[in-house]
């Protein structure tokens, strides 16, 4: 079920998708583009703070992010939240629910978010008739696992300062690749609570840690979010080599 008043009556044709021309994404073959154009049933636009998918729910749809930011998370019974990962343009959302019957995490919009909507029941056609697209879906799932491996390493072994540096450099690199900054210096639209819930730190510890990065002129924290001033400097603090540059698929 869609959140209220969020179905987008204006739809971007797949052959005019703004993501297709970004260097980070692979090109579609004509027959693949034709299939995806029919696979897509509409678009969904939601405001920041909207819950798109709920843990334990059975969704009839899966989505590809067309524009904006979001995040995946799990909640504990006492209200504590763990943010698992962040979603950006080109990311596939809801695949877990499609393959496992129900969602094992929730998804929330971090900013205004537009999603391409696909019918879950037609996913089998991808595997039966379009092996290259089926490989793409598998690649996307494997890449998500790889990212989660790096996040787990960060939470388990990096210091608080290293964790924060890794997270902000990771988000900055991903946003640049997805054209979310569009050549301008735009803030990453998250709060310090989001950072705390991602890194497994208290809000007080998170605030002190981010101040240390700001004192080194690596970031600047604004009311609207975080400006990354020196992504390479953050990578050095985190002892992280950065995201491998490959042409990735999307659906």
mmCIF file of N, CA and C in Angstrom, residues 97-149:
data_model
loop_
_atom_site.group_PDB
_atom_site.id
_atom_site.type_symbol
_atom_site.label_atom_id
_atom_site.label_comp_id
_atom_site.label_asym_id
_atom_site.label_seq_id
_atom_site.Cartn_x
_atom_site.Cartn_y
_atom_site.Cartn_z
ATOM 1 N N UNK A 97 12.009 -8.360 0.060
ATOM 2 C CA UNK A 97 10.621 -8.761 0.236
ATOM 3 C C UNK A 97 10.102 -9.569 -0.940
ATOM 4 N N UNK A 98 10.637 -9.284 -2.133
ATOM 5 C CA UNK A 98 10.200 -10.020 -3.314
ATOM 6 C C UNK A 98 10.636 -11.470 -3.266
ATOM 7 N N UNK A 99 11.832 -11.724 -2.741
ATOM 8 C CA UNK A 99 12.389 -13.067 -2.761
ATOM 9 C C UNK A 99 12.122 -13.845 -1.479
ATOM 10 N N UNK A 100 11.897 -13.153 -0.358
ATOM 11 C CA UNK A 100 11.760 -13.834 0.928
ATOM 12 C C UNK A 100 10.349 -13.748 1.496
ATOM 13 N N UNK A 101 9.438 -13.088 0.782
ATOM 14 C CA UNK A 101 8.048 -13.061 1.215
ATOM 15 C C UNK A 101 7.673 -11.858 2.047
ATOM 16 N N UNK A 102 8.584 -11.373 2.865
ATOM 17 C CA UNK A 102 8.295 -10.178 3.653
ATOM 18 C C UNK A 102 9.581 -9.402 3.878
ATOM 19 N N UNK A 103 9.423 -8.122 4.147
ATOM 20 C CA UNK A 103 10.573 -7.258 4.382
ATOM 21 C C UNK A 103 11.187 -7.548 5.752
ATOM 22 N N UNK A 104 12.504 -7.616 5.790
ATOM 23 C CA UNK A 104 13.231 -7.816 7.044
ATOM 24 C C UNK A 104 13.829 -6.515 7.565
ATOM 25 N N UNK A 105 13.566 -5.431 6.864
ATOM 26 C CA UNK A 105 13.975 -4.106 7.328
ATOM 27 C C UNK A 105 12.964 -3.094 6.795
ATOM 28 N N UNK A 106 13.037 -1.874 7.284
ATOM 29 C CA UNK A 106 12.176 -0.791 6.807
ATOM 30 C C UNK A 106 12.987 0.169 5.949
ATOM 31 N N UNK A 107 12.282 0.985 5.155
ATOM 32 C CA UNK A 107 12.916 1.980 4.294
ATOM 33 C C UNK A 107 12.220 3.316 4.504
ATOM 34 N N UNK A 108 13.008 4.350 4.743
ATOM 35 C CA UNK A 108 12.465 5.694 4.975
ATOM 36 C C UNK A 108 13.140 6.693 4.041
ATOM 37 N N UNK A 109 12.386 7.687 3.595
ATOM 38 C CA UNK A 109 12.930 8.753 2.755
ATOM 39 C C UNK A 109 13.723 9.733 3.620
ATOM 40 N N UNK A 110 14.972 9.972 3.226
ATOM 41 C CA UNK A 110 15.815 10.933 3.936
ATOM 42 C C UNK A 110 15.595 12.337 3.397
ATOM 43 N N UNK A 111 15.261 12.426 2.131
ATOM 44 C CA UNK A 111 14.892 13.680 1.476
ATOM 45 C C UNK A 111 13.641 13.391 0.642
ATOM 46 N N UNK A 112 13.158 14.380 -0.093
ATOM 47 C CA UNK A 112 12.119 14.084 -1.080
ATOM 48 C C UNK A 112 12.656 12.989 -1.999
ATOM 49 N N UNK A 113 11.836 11.987 -2.254
ATOM 50 C CA UNK A 113 12.307 10.772 -2.923
ATOM 51 C C UNK A 113 11.325 10.391 -4.020
ATOM 52 N N UNK A 114 11.855 10.077 -5.201
ATOM 53 C CA UNK A 114 11.023 9.579 -6.296
ATOM 54 C C UNK A 114 11.500 8.175 -6.663
ATOM 55 N N UNK A 115 10.551 7.253 -6.753
ATOM 56 C CA UNK A 115 10.847 5.854 -7.005
ATOM 57 C C UNK A 115 10.103 5.372 -8.244
ATOM 58 N N UNK A 116 10.780 4.594 -9.090
ATOM 59 C CA UNK A 116 10.103 3.866 -10.158
ATOM 60 C C UNK A 116 9.496 2.609 -9.548
ATOM 61 N N UNK A 117 8.255 2.302 -9.915
ATOM 62 C CA UNK A 117 7.502 1.207 -9.308
ATOM 63 C C UNK A 117 7.411 0.029 -10.276
ATOM 64 N N UNK A 118 7.706 -1.179 -9.769
ATOM 65 C CA UNK A 118 7.630 -2.401 -10.562
ATOM 66 C C UNK A 118 6.788 -3.431 -9.821
ATOM 67 N N UNK A 119 6.070 -4.262 -10.579
ATOM 68 C CA UNK A 119 5.268 -5.313 -9.970
ATOM 69 C C UNK A 119 6.160 -6.485 -9.576
ATOM 70 N N UNK A 120 6.084 -6.850 -8.322
ATOM 71 C CA UNK A 120 6.907 -7.945 -7.808
ATOM 72 C C UNK A 120 6.654 -9.246 -8.562
ATOM 73 N N UNK A 121 5.399 -9.507 -8.911
ATOM 74 C CA UNK A 121 5.044 -10.781 -9.541
ATOM 75 C C UNK A 121 5.705 -10.965 -10.903
ATOM 76 N N UNK A 122 6.133 -9.878 -11.544
ATOM 77 C CA UNK A 122 6.745 -9.971 -12.863
ATOM 78 C C UNK A 122 8.260 -10.145 -12.787
ATOM 79 N N UNK A 123 8.822 -10.214 -11.579
ATOM 80 C CA UNK A 123 10.266 -10.366 -11.453
ATOM 81 C C UNK A 123 10.743 -11.668 -12.098
ATOM 82 N N UNK A 124 9.910 -12.713 -12.028
ATOM 83 C CA UNK A 124 10.290 -13.987 -12.635
ATOM 84 C C UNK A 124 10.554 -13.880 -14.124
ATOM 85 N N UNK A 125 9.871 -12.954 -14.809
ATOM 86 C CA UNK A 125 10.097 -12.775 -16.244
ATOM 87 C C UNK A 125 11.515 -12.320 -16.536
ATOM 88 N N UNK A 126 12.086 -11.563 -15.600
ATOM 89 C CA UNK A 126 13.469 -11.113 -15.773
ATOM 90 C C UNK A 126 14.392 -12.329 -15.862
ATOM 91 N N UNK A 127 14.190 -13.292 -14.955
ATOM 92 C CA UNK A 127 15.065 -14.465 -14.918
ATOM 93 C C UNK A 127 14.793 -15.424 -16.070
ATOM 94 N N UNK A 128 13.538 -15.504 -16.512
ATOM 95 C CA UNK A 128 13.211 -16.437 -17.585
ATOM 96 C C UNK A 128 13.614 -15.922 -18.959
ATOM 97 N N UNK A 129 13.443 -14.624 -19.180
ATOM 98 C CA UNK A 129 13.553 -14.095 -20.534
ATOM 99 C C UNK A 129 14.699 -13.117 -20.775
ATOM 100 N N UNK A 130 15.303 -12.604 -19.702
ATOM 101 C CA UNK A 130 16.332 -11.573 -19.865
ATOM 102 C C UNK A 130 17.512 -11.888 -18.951
ATOM 103 N N UNK A 131 18.369 -12.835 -19.368
ATOM 104 C CA UNK A 131 19.457 -13.268 -18.490
ATOM 105 C C UNK A 131 20.422 -12.154 -18.109
ATOM 106 N N UNK A 132 20.651 -11.203 -19.009
ATOM 107 C CA UNK A 132 21.564 -10.106 -18.659
ATOM 108 C C UNK A 132 20.974 -9.233 -17.548
ATOM 109 N N UNK A 133 19.665 -8.980 -17.621
ATOM 110 C CA UNK A 133 19.014 -8.223 -16.548
ATOM 111 C C UNK A 133 18.988 -9.035 -15.259
ATOM 112 N N UNK A 134 18.798 -10.354 -15.381
ATOM 113 C CA UNK A 134 18.826 -11.209 -14.191
ATOM 114 C C UNK A 134 20.196 -11.153 -13.536
ATOM 115 N N UNK A 135 21.243 -11.154 -14.346
ATOM 116 C CA UNK A 135 22.595 -10.993 -13.799
ATOM 117 C C UNK A 135 22.724 -9.645 -13.093
ATOM 118 N N UNK A 136 22.116 -8.608 -13.672
ATOM 119 C CA UNK A 136 22.171 -7.281 -13.060
ATOM 120 C C UNK A 136 21.539 -7.295 -11.666
ATOM 121 N N UNK A 137 20.374 -7.947 -11.539
ATOM 122 C CA UNK A 137 19.719 -8.036 -10.233
ATOM 123 C C UNK A 137 20.624 -8.757 -9.232
ATOM 124 N N UNK A 138 21.266 -9.841 -9.688
ATOM 125 C CA UNK A 138 22.181 -10.579 -8.820
ATOM 126 C C UNK A 138 23.371 -9.716 -8.449
ATOM 127 N N UNK A 139 23.884 -8.967 -9.412
ATOM 128 C CA UNK A 139 25.019 -8.067 -9.143
ATOM 129 C C UNK A 139 24.640 -7.018 -8.102
ATOM 130 N N UNK A 140 23.455 -6.447 -8.245
ATOM 131 C CA UNK A 140 23.002 -5.420 -7.295
ATOM 132 C C UNK A 140 22.918 -5.998 -5.883
ATOM 133 N N UNK A 141 22.367 -7.217 -5.755
ATOM 134 C CA UNK A 141 22.271 -7.856 -4.440
ATOM 135 C C UNK A 141 23.660 -8.150 -3.872
ATOM 136 N N UNK A 142 24.576 -8.600 -4.726
ATOM 137 C CA UNK A 142 25.934 -8.895 -4.275
ATOM 138 C C UNK A 142 26.666 -7.624 -3.859
ATOM 139 N N UNK A 143 26.446 -6.539 -4.592
ATOM 140 C CA UNK A 143 27.079 -5.269 -4.238
ATOM 141 C C UNK A 143 26.568 -4.760 -2.896
ATOM 142 N N UNK A 144 25.277 -4.933 -2.650
ATOM 143 C CA UNK A 144 24.720 -4.538 -1.356
ATOM 144 C C UNK A 144 25.368 -5.330 -0.228
ATOM 145 N N UNK A 145 25.578 -6.623 -0.446
ATOM 146 C CA UNK A 145 26.247 -7.453 0.553
ATOM 147 C C UNK A 145 27.673 -6.967 0.789
ATOM 148 N N UNK A 146 28.349 -6.610 -0.278
ATOM 149 C CA UNK A 146 29.726 -6.113 -0.165
ATOM 150 C C UNK A 146 29.776 -4.818 0.651
ATOM 151 N N UNK A 147 28.827 -3.927 0.394
ATOM 152 C CA UNK A 147 28.774 -2.668 1.142
ATOM 153 C C UNK A 147 28.506 -2.930 2.620
ATOM 154 N N UNK A 148 27.583 -3.842 2.901
ATOM 155 C CA UNK A 148 27.274 -4.165 4.292
ATOM 156 C C UNK A 148 28.479 -4.791 4.996
ATOM 157 N N UNK A 149 29.289 -5.569 4.262
ATOM 158 C CA UNK A 149 30.519 -6.109 4.841
ATOM 159 C C UNK A 149 31.430 -4.979 5.317
#
